[in-house]
């Protein structure tokens, strides 16, 4: 209306002109809180924007506000002692996932249309799955992580990814372009390359091989995945190859060991207990557990449990070194399998959105997403309609490094084939 430039030039300069977006509260958004669910940061207000937030604003997008996450972004139920608990729009008794759970919820509930999330163990893809939307974990290093708390240090900089979350698949690629900035071309992303799905090599794994730490995959999740395989084989005449990658059975152990390993300079990973203290008094996990039982701890039970687990992990350095080696071997195996033209279909989570608090009884189910963080591969979570209980189903699509364009093309295809996001409350 100001008459500056024609529509084409505006489209190029401001691809998200006037489009509302929301931001995971762990990211700095000027004038908004940035607590990451930590009571000690309750009064902290951002005085600047995280780099990805700034880039979206420059592209014309308008921030609506920030959305809830788990305490310090390290649990898959978005509940904390600053804002309380976020409920699933498809069933208020169910979780939204974490740590970008408020973001998944606000998009699934049709309050926002595009959003900013981050992912170090599935924190984009689990909420996207539980809330019936699309979420993309880019190839490691493609999108900057600057301006979020907590940010990754040491070896974890190789695992933390910032990425787009959306109701509609077509928004993933333009969001990724804006969020990655010049790096999207500099980092060998092939976003302009046309994808012919009939020429892609498809692989399928229906479960992790039977880890004792993880729930078996739900029947309806398996059925949805089999329908995808059937549709691809019928429509494109391709042969989807069922594979068994044995090391996936140890996904949780590999992720845990690699998260706590030293980086190439010998720097140790930052302790979760240090983050809980946030430059204040040190946090003693056993003391916090006693306080929690008395109802006087400022921390959530998952955060306290994680701090205790961290102490135990340090007692077995030899076992950890073997698991880190297994992780590097798995990465090589996966890259050789996928190459530049392969995609793996894999469950996003073994069960549909569980009821509140029940993740405490199955704390390692996030291994289905977490393993791909330590492998550095691009992964897109795509919705596949609703279960018989009216809860979202979905699937992860995985490609080789810098082949994000393949999984994004697959997301667009699956949306057309299976309907994509379904409005909550729609029968």
Short mmCIF file of C-alpha atoms in Angstrom, two decimals:
data_model
loop_
_atom_site.label_atom_id
_atom_site.label_comp_id
_atom_site.label_asym_id
_atom_site.label_seq_id
_atom_site.Cartn_x
_atom_site.Cartn_y
_atom_site.Cartn_z
CA UNK A 1 0.00 0.00 0.00
CA UNK A 2 3.02 2.29 0.42
CA UNK A 3 3.75 1.74 -3.26
CA UNK A 4 7.38 0.64 -2.84
CA UNK A 5 8.11 -1.85 -5.59
CA UNK A 6 5.89 -4.29 -7.46
CA UNK A 7 4.62 -7.60 -6.14
CA UNK A 8 7.52 -9.64 -7.54
CA UNK A 9 10.19 -7.49 -5.87
CA UNK A 10 8.25 -7.52 -2.60
CA UNK A 11 7.98 -11.31 -2.82
CA UNK A 12 11.74 -11.58 -3.25
CA UNK A 13 12.62 -9.11 -0.49
CA UNK A 14 9.83 -9.93 2.00
CA UNK A 15 8.73 -13.55 1.35
CA UNK A 16 6.79 -13.60 4.66
CA UNK A 17 5.32 -10.09 4.49
CA UNK A 18 2.53 -9.85 7.07
CA UNK A 19 2.66 -13.55 8.00
CA UNK A 20 2.26 -14.16 11.76
CA UNK A 21 4.74 -16.44 13.49
CA UNK A 22 5.49 -17.70 16.99
CA UNK A 23 8.79 -18.45 18.70
CA UNK A 24 9.84 -21.09 21.22
CA UNK A 25 10.43 -19.20 24.48
CA UNK A 26 14.04 -20.44 24.62
CA UNK A 27 14.82 -17.98 21.78
CA UNK A 28 15.31 -14.26 22.35
CA UNK A 29 12.43 -12.17 20.97
CA UNK A 30 12.82 -8.47 21.76
CA UNK A 31 10.56 -7.38 24.63
CA UNK A 32 9.50 -10.95 25.48
CA UNK A 33 10.56 -13.29 28.34
CA UNK A 34 13.37 -15.79 27.75
CA UNK A 35 13.23 -18.06 30.83
CA UNK A 36 13.39 -21.53 29.24
CA UNK A 37 11.14 -22.56 32.14
CA UNK A 38 13.74 -21.68 34.79
CA UNK A 39 12.31 -19.92 37.85
CA UNK A 40 15.58 -18.03 38.43
CA UNK A 41 15.10 -16.33 35.01
CA UNK A 42 11.44 -15.44 35.63
CA UNK A 43 11.99 -11.65 35.32
CA UNK A 44 14.36 -11.80 32.37
CA UNK A 45 13.14 -9.89 29.28
CA UNK A 46 15.01 -10.09 25.95
CA UNK A 47 16.60 -6.87 24.72
CA UNK A 48 17.46 -8.31 21.29
CA UNK A 49 16.35 -10.96 18.80
CA UNK A 50 17.88 -14.37 18.16
CA UNK A 51 19.42 -14.42 14.67
CA UNK A 52 16.70 -16.63 13.14
CA UNK A 53 13.99 -14.44 14.68
CA UNK A 54 15.67 -11.35 13.27
CA UNK A 55 15.86 -12.96 9.82
CA UNK A 56 12.15 -13.84 9.83
CA UNK A 57 11.27 -10.29 10.91
CA UNK A 58 13.43 -8.89 8.11
CA UNK A 59 11.56 -11.18 5.70
CA UNK A 60 8.33 -9.43 6.76
CA UNK A 61 6.97 -11.91 9.31
CA UNK A 62 5.22 -10.55 12.42
CA UNK A 63 5.87 -12.23 15.80
CA UNK A 64 2.78 -12.98 17.87
CA UNK A 65 4.75 -14.02 20.97
CA UNK A 66 6.70 -16.84 22.60
CA UNK A 67 5.58 -20.38 23.44
CA UNK A 68 6.16 -22.74 26.35
CA UNK A 69 8.93 -25.35 26.64
CA UNK A 70 10.19 -27.86 29.18
CA UNK A 71 12.58 -26.73 31.93
CA UNK A 72 15.91 -25.95 30.23
CA UNK A 73 14.59 -27.66 27.06
CA UNK A 74 15.68 -31.13 28.21
CA UNK A 75 12.45 -33.10 28.59
CA UNK A 76 9.66 -34.20 26.28
CA UNK A 77 6.72 -32.84 28.28
CA UNK A 78 6.41 -29.03 28.12
CA UNK A 79 5.72 -28.19 31.73
CA UNK A 80 7.68 -25.96 34.11
CA UNK A 81 7.36 -23.92 37.29
CA UNK A 82 7.20 -20.59 35.46
CA UNK A 83 4.21 -21.12 33.14
CA UNK A 84 2.83 -24.51 34.13
CA UNK A 85 1.76 -27.21 31.69
CA UNK A 86 0.79 -27.07 28.01
CA UNK A 87 -2.06 -29.35 26.89
CA UNK A 88 -2.50 -31.13 23.56
CA UNK A 89 -5.20 -29.50 21.34
CA UNK A 90 -6.44 -32.95 20.24
CA UNK A 91 -6.92 -34.15 23.83
CA UNK A 92 -6.26 -31.90 26.83
CA UNK A 93 -5.26 -34.92 28.92
CA UNK A 94 -2.29 -35.57 26.60
CA UNK A 95 1.18 -34.05 26.34
CA UNK A 96 2.35 -31.72 23.57
CA UNK A 97 5.88 -33.11 23.60
CA UNK A 98 9.04 -31.14 24.20
CA UNK A 99 10.97 -29.19 24.31
CA UNK A 100 9.32 -27.08 21.55
CA UNK A 101 5.95 -28.29 22.87
CA UNK A 102 4.18 -24.94 23.15
CA UNK A 103 5.21 -24.25 19.57
CA UNK A 104 3.81 -27.58 18.35
CA UNK A 105 0.59 -26.92 20.28
CA UNK A 106 0.05 -23.34 19.08
CA UNK A 107 0.51 -24.46 15.46
CA UNK A 108 -1.63 -27.59 15.81
CA UNK A 109 -4.38 -25.50 17.44
CA UNK A 110 -4.36 -23.07 14.46
CA UNK A 111 -3.32 -20.10 16.61
CA UNK A 112 -0.15 -19.56 14.57
CA UNK A 113 0.86 -20.72 11.09
CA UNK A 114 4.69 -20.93 11.16
CA UNK A 115 7.07 -21.17 14.11
CA UNK A 116 10.66 -21.39 15.31
CA UNK A 117 11.82 -24.49 17.19
CA UNK A 118 15.09 -26.13 18.19
CA UNK A 119 16.04 -29.77 18.44
CA UNK A 120 18.86 -31.65 20.21
CA UNK A 121 17.02 -34.92 20.83
CA UNK A 122 13.78 -34.55 18.88
CA UNK A 123 12.55 -31.25 20.34
CA UNK A 124 11.08 -30.13 16.98
CA UNK A 125 9.94 -33.51 15.69
CA UNK A 126 8.24 -34.93 18.81
CA UNK A 127 5.97 -31.89 19.31
CA UNK A 128 5.31 -31.84 15.55
CA UNK A 129 4.26 -35.51 15.75
CA UNK A 130 2.10 -35.19 18.88
CA UNK A 131 0.35 -32.06 17.52
CA UNK A 132 -0.17 -33.19 13.92
CA UNK A 133 2.07 -30.68 12.12
CA UNK A 134 5.29 -30.57 10.08
CA UNK A 135 8.68 -30.08 11.72
CA UNK A 136 12.12 -30.09 10.12
CA UNK A 137 15.47 -30.74 11.79
CA UNK A 138 17.97 -29.43 9.23
CA UNK A 139 21.41 -30.79 8.45
CA UNK A 140 23.71 -29.85 11.33
CA UNK A 141 25.23 -26.38 11.03
CA UNK A 142 22.92 -25.04 8.33
CA UNK A 143 20.78 -22.77 10.56
CA UNK A 144 22.46 -20.64 13.27
CA UNK A 145 21.65 -21.43 16.92
CA UNK A 146 22.60 -17.95 18.21
CA UNK A 147 20.31 -16.23 20.70
CA UNK A 148 18.75 -19.17 22.52
CA UNK A 149 19.11 -20.35 26.10
CA UNK A 150 20.49 -22.81 26.81
CA UNK A 151 22.75 -22.82 23.77
CA UNK A 152 25.03 -25.70 22.90
CA UNK A 153 28.70 -25.76 23.90
CA UNK A 154 31.49 -28.21 23.12
CA UNK A 155 30.45 -31.33 21.24
CA UNK A 156 26.76 -30.45 21.53
CA UNK A 157 27.16 -27.70 18.93
CA UNK A 158 27.22 -30.58 16.43
CA UNK A 159 23.86 -31.90 17.66
CA UNK A 160 21.66 -28.85 18.34
CA UNK A 161 19.62 -27.71 15.33
CA UNK A 162 17.26 -24.76 14.89
CA UNK A 163 14.49 -25.35 12.39
CA UNK A 164 11.01 -24.53 11.06
CA UNK A 165 7.68 -25.87 12.37
CA UNK A 166 4.53 -25.37 10.26
CA UNK A 167 0.95 -26.46 9.67
CA UNK A 168 1.54 -26.64 5.91
CA UNK A 169 4.40 -28.45 4.16
CA UNK A 170 4.88 -25.73 1.52
CA UNK A 171 6.09 -23.31 4.24
CA UNK A 172 9.03 -25.48 5.33
CA UNK A 173 11.35 -24.69 2.42
CA UNK A 174 10.87 -20.88 2.30
CA UNK A 175 11.24 -20.80 6.10
CA UNK A 176 14.46 -22.82 5.90
CA UNK A 177 15.84 -20.45 3.23
CA UNK A 178 15.17 -17.41 5.42
CA UNK A 179 16.39 -19.03 8.67
CA UNK A 180 19.59 -20.36 7.07
CA UNK A 181 20.28 -17.08 5.26
CA UNK A 182 23.18 -16.96 2.85
CA UNK A 183 24.39 -20.25 4.37
CA UNK A 184 21.54 -22.13 2.69
CA UNK A 185 23.48 -21.84 -0.57
CA UNK A 186 26.93 -21.62 0.99
CA UNK A 187 26.38 -24.89 2.90
CA UNK A 188 25.64 -26.92 -0.25
CA UNK A 189 21.88 -27.11 0.28
CA UNK A 190 20.16 -27.93 -3.01
CA UNK A 191 16.85 -26.16 -2.36
CA UNK A 192 16.46 -25.14 -6.02
CA UNK A 193 16.93 -28.71 -7.25
CA UNK A 194 13.77 -30.40 -8.55
CA UNK A 195 13.05 -33.72 -6.83
CA UNK A 196 11.63 -36.66 -8.80
CA UNK A 197 10.39 -39.10 -6.14
CA UNK A 198 10.30 -41.97 -8.66
CA UNK A 199 14.12 -41.69 -8.87
CA UNK A 200 14.67 -41.75 -5.11
CA UNK A 201 15.86 -44.91 -3.33
CA UNK A 202 13.46 -45.55 -0.45
CA UNK A 203 14.33 -47.54 2.67
CA UNK A 204 12.03 -48.44 5.53
CA UNK A 205 12.54 -49.46 9.16
CA UNK A 206 9.46 -50.12 11.29
CA UNK A 207 11.15 -50.16 14.70
CA UNK A 208 14.55 -49.79 16.36
CA UNK A 209 15.18 -53.52 16.61
CA UNK A 210 13.76 -54.01 20.09
CA UNK A 211 15.59 -51.84 22.61
CA UNK A 212 14.75 -52.84 26.20
CA UNK A 213 14.60 -49.13 27.14
CA UNK A 214 11.94 -48.13 24.60
CA UNK A 215 8.22 -48.93 24.13
CA UNK A 216 7.18 -51.18 21.21
CA UNK A 217 5.78 -49.25 18.22
CA UNK A 218 1.98 -48.80 18.26
CA UNK A 219 0.01 -50.86 15.76
CA UNK A 220 -1.65 -47.77 14.22
CA UNK A 221 1.72 -46.02 13.74
CA UNK A 222 2.99 -49.13 11.93
CA UNK A 223 -0.17 -49.28 9.79
CA UNK A 224 0.24 -45.63 8.80
CA UNK A 225 3.87 -46.26 7.81
CA UNK A 226 2.88 -49.32 5.76
CA UNK A 227 0.28 -47.22 3.92
CA UNK A 228 3.05 -44.78 2.96
CA UNK A 229 5.17 -47.66 1.61
CA UNK A 230 2.20 -49.07 -0.31
CA UNK A 231 1.35 -45.65 -1.79
CA UNK A 232 4.95 -45.03 -2.94
CA UNK A 233 5.23 -48.46 -4.55
CA UNK A 234 1.85 -48.16 -6.29
CA UNK A 235 2.17 -44.56 -7.47
CA UNK A 236 5.84 -44.41 -8.46
CA UNK A 237 6.58 -48.06 -9.20
CA UNK A 238 9.51 -47.95 -6.78
CA UNK A 239 10.63 -50.78 -4.52
CA UNK A 240 10.79 -49.65 -0.89
CA UNK A 241 13.57 -51.72 0.66
CA UNK A 242 13.06 -52.89 4.24
CA UNK A 243 16.34 -52.60 6.12
CA UNK A 244 17.59 -53.66 9.55
CA UNK A 245 20.22 -51.34 10.98
CA UNK A 246 21.30 -53.23 14.10
CA UNK A 247 22.98 -50.31 15.90
CA UNK A 248 19.65 -48.42 16.02
CA UNK A 249 18.75 -50.74 18.91
CA UNK A 250 21.30 -48.79 20.99
CA UNK A 251 20.04 -45.34 19.91
CA UNK A 252 19.41 -44.06 23.44
CA UNK A 253 22.77 -45.24 24.78
CA UNK A 254 24.63 -43.79 21.75
CA UNK A 255 22.88 -40.41 22.07
CA UNK A 256 23.57 -40.21 25.82
CA UNK A 257 27.24 -41.10 25.44
CA UNK A 258 27.82 -38.69 22.55
CA UNK A 259 25.99 -35.86 24.36
CA UNK A 260 28.37 -36.17 27.32
CA UNK A 261 31.58 -36.76 25.31
CA UNK A 262 34.47 -34.31 24.87
CA UNK A 263 34.79 -32.30 21.67
CA UNK A 264 37.79 -32.40 19.29
CA UNK A 265 39.62 -29.86 21.50
CA UNK A 266 39.10 -32.03 24.58
CA UNK A 267 36.49 -29.68 26.05
CA UNK A 268 33.96 -31.43 28.30
CA UNK A 269 30.23 -31.07 27.66
CA UNK A 270 28.50 -28.49 29.84
CA UNK A 271 26.88 -30.03 32.90
CA UNK A 272 23.10 -29.84 33.13
CA UNK A 273 23.45 -29.08 36.87
CA UNK A 274 25.45 -25.94 35.95
CA UNK A 275 22.68 -24.82 33.60
CA UNK A 276 20.08 -25.37 36.34
CA UNK A 277 22.05 -23.01 38.59
CA UNK A 278 22.28 -20.44 35.74
CA UNK A 279 25.24 -18.52 37.23
CA UNK A 280 23.59 -18.68 40.67
CA UNK A 281 24.02 -21.17 43.50
CA UNK A 282 25.11 -24.67 42.45
CA UNK A 283 22.31 -27.25 42.30
CA UNK A 284 22.78 -30.53 44.21
CA UNK A 285 20.47 -33.11 42.57
CA UNK A 286 19.92 -35.34 45.66
CA UNK A 287 19.15 -32.29 47.82
CA UNK A 288 16.76 -30.99 45.13
CA UNK A 289 15.05 -34.40 45.08
CA UNK A 290 14.46 -34.22 48.84
CA UNK A 291 13.14 -30.66 48.46
CA UNK A 292 10.85 -31.83 45.62
CA UNK A 293 9.30 -34.48 47.89
CA UNK A 294 8.66 -31.70 50.42
CA UNK A 295 7.12 -29.50 47.70
CA UNK A 296 9.73 -26.73 48.01
CA UNK A 297 12.03 -27.31 45.00
CA UNK A 298 11.99 -24.69 42.25
CA UNK A 299 12.75 -27.42 39.69
CA UNK A 300 10.65 -30.06 37.91
CA UNK A 301 11.16 -33.76 38.61
CA UNK A 302 12.41 -34.53 35.04
CA UNK A 303 15.13 -31.86 35.44
CA UNK A 304 16.20 -33.28 38.81
CA UNK A 305 16.18 -36.83 37.40
CA UNK A 306 18.32 -35.74 34.43
CA UNK A 307 20.84 -34.09 36.78
CA UNK A 308 21.08 -37.36 38.76
CA UNK A 309 21.48 -39.43 35.56
CA UNK A 310 24.28 -37.12 34.45
CA UNK A 311 26.23 -37.93 37.63
CA UNK A 312 25.80 -41.69 36.98
CA UNK A 313 26.96 -41.40 33.34
CA UNK A 314 30.33 -40.05 34.52
CA UNK A 315 30.98 -43.29 36.45
CA UNK A 316 31.48 -45.37 33.26
CA UNK A 317 33.95 -43.56 30.92
CA UNK A 318 35.06 -46.82 29.23
CA UNK A 319 31.53 -47.83 28.28
CA UNK A 320 30.83 -44.33 26.99
CA UNK A 321 33.88 -44.38 24.72
CA UNK A 322 32.65 -47.65 23.09
CA UNK A 323 29.20 -46.13 22.52
CA UNK A 324 30.70 -42.98 20.96
CA UNK A 325 32.69 -45.21 18.59
CA UNK A 326 29.48 -47.11 17.77
CA UNK A 327 27.80 -43.77 17.01
CA UNK A 328 30.51 -42.80 14.49
CA UNK A 329 30.22 -46.23 12.88
CA UNK A 330 26.41 -45.88 12.66
CA UNK A 331 26.79 -42.47 11.00
CA UNK A 332 29.08 -43.97 8.33
CA UNK A 333 26.67 -46.87 7.78
CA UNK A 334 23.70 -44.51 7.44
CA UNK A 335 25.50 -42.14 5.06
CA UNK A 336 26.58 -45.07 2.87
CA UNK A 337 23.00 -46.35 2.78
CA UNK A 338 21.33 -43.02 1.96
CA UNK A 339 23.97 -41.48 -0.30
CA UNK A 340 22.70 -38.40 -2.15
CA UNK A 341 19.49 -39.95 -3.45
CA UNK A 342 18.12 -42.09 -0.61
CA UNK A 343 15.45 -41.59 2.05
CA UNK A 344 14.65 -43.64 5.15
CA UNK A 345 11.11 -43.94 6.53
CA UNK A 346 11.15 -44.36 10.32
CA UNK A 347 8.61 -43.89 13.14
CA UNK A 348 8.62 -40.43 14.76
CA UNK A 349 7.89 -41.97 18.17
CA UNK A 350 6.86 -45.45 19.31
CA UNK A 351 3.47 -44.30 20.68
CA UNK A 352 0.90 -41.56 19.98
CA UNK A 353 0.73 -38.57 22.35
CA UNK A 354 0.80 -40.09 25.87
CA UNK A 355 -1.13 -38.78 28.88
CA UNK A 356 0.42 -36.16 31.15
CA UNK A 357 3.21 -37.43 33.46
CA UNK A 358 3.33 -40.87 31.77
CA UNK A 359 6.67 -40.05 30.01
CA UNK A 360 8.25 -40.43 33.48
CA UNK A 361 7.47 -44.14 33.18
CA UNK A 362 8.96 -44.39 29.65
CA UNK A 363 11.69 -41.72 29.68
CA UNK A 364 13.78 -43.08 26.80
CA UNK A 365 11.15 -43.16 24.01
CA UNK A 366 12.67 -39.98 22.57
CA UNK A 367 15.50 -42.19 21.25
CA UNK A 368 13.50 -42.55 18.00
CA UNK A 369 14.23 -38.91 17.20
CA UNK A 370 17.42 -38.30 19.23
CA UNK A 371 19.63 -40.71 17.29
CA UNK A 372 19.44 -38.50 14.17
CA UNK A 373 20.81 -35.49 16.08
CA UNK A 374 24.09 -37.26 16.81
CA UNK A 375 24.16 -38.55 13.21
CA UNK A 376 23.77 -34.97 11.87
CA UNK A 377 21.17 -35.96 9.25
CA UNK A 378 18.24 -33.84 7.99
CA UNK A 379 14.85 -35.20 9.11
CA UNK A 380 11.27 -34.04 8.49
CA UNK A 381 8.33 -35.15 10.65
CA UNK A 382 5.19 -35.42 8.53
CA UNK A 383 1.60 -35.88 9.84
CA UNK A 384 -0.40 -38.88 8.54
CA UNK A 385 -3.94 -38.24 9.77
CA UNK A 386 -5.45 -39.26 13.11
CA UNK A 387 -5.59 -42.52 15.09
CA UNK A 388 -8.82 -44.23 16.15
CA UNK A 389 -8.59 -42.13 19.36
CA UNK A 390 -8.39 -38.92 17.32
CA UNK A 391 -4.66 -38.39 18.02
CA UNK A 392 -2.12 -37.44 15.34
CA UNK A 393 -0.10 -40.09 13.52
CA UNK A 394 3.09 -39.33 11.62
CA UNK A 395 6.41 -40.47 10.20
CA UNK A 396 10.03 -39.31 10.06
CA UNK A 397 11.68 -38.97 6.64
CA UNK A 398 15.50 -39.02 6.79
CA UNK A 399 18.08 -38.15 4.11
CA UNK A 400 21.86 -37.84 3.83
CA UNK A 401 23.65 -34.63 4.94
CA UNK A 402 22.74 -31.48 2.93
CA UNK A 403 19.91 -33.34 1.17
CA UNK A 404 17.18 -31.48 3.07
CA UNK A 405 15.48 -30.81 -0.29
CA UNK A 406 14.60 -34.53 -0.52
CA UNK A 407 12.77 -34.70 2.84
CA UNK A 408 11.01 -31.37 2.18
CA UNK A 409 9.78 -32.67 -1.20
CA UNK A 410 8.57 -35.83 0.54
CA UNK A 411 6.70 -33.71 3.10
CA UNK A 412 4.82 -31.92 0.29
CA UNK A 413 3.99 -35.27 -1.32
CA UNK A 414 2.74 -36.88 1.93
CA UNK A 415 0.57 -33.83 2.65
CA UNK A 416 -1.18 -34.24 -0.70
CA UNK A 417 -1.43 -38.03 -0.34
CA UNK A 418 -2.61 -38.20 3.31
CA UNK A 419 -4.19 -34.80 3.99
CA UNK A 420 -1.56 -33.21 6.26
CA UNK A 421 -2.73 -31.25 9.30
CA UNK A 422 -6.25 -32.04 10.55
CA UNK A 423 -8.04 -29.34 12.54
CA UNK A 424 -8.51 -30.46 16.19
CA UNK A 425 -12.16 -31.21 16.96
CA UNK A 426 -12.90 -32.17 13.35
CA UNK A 427 -14.73 -35.50 13.34
#
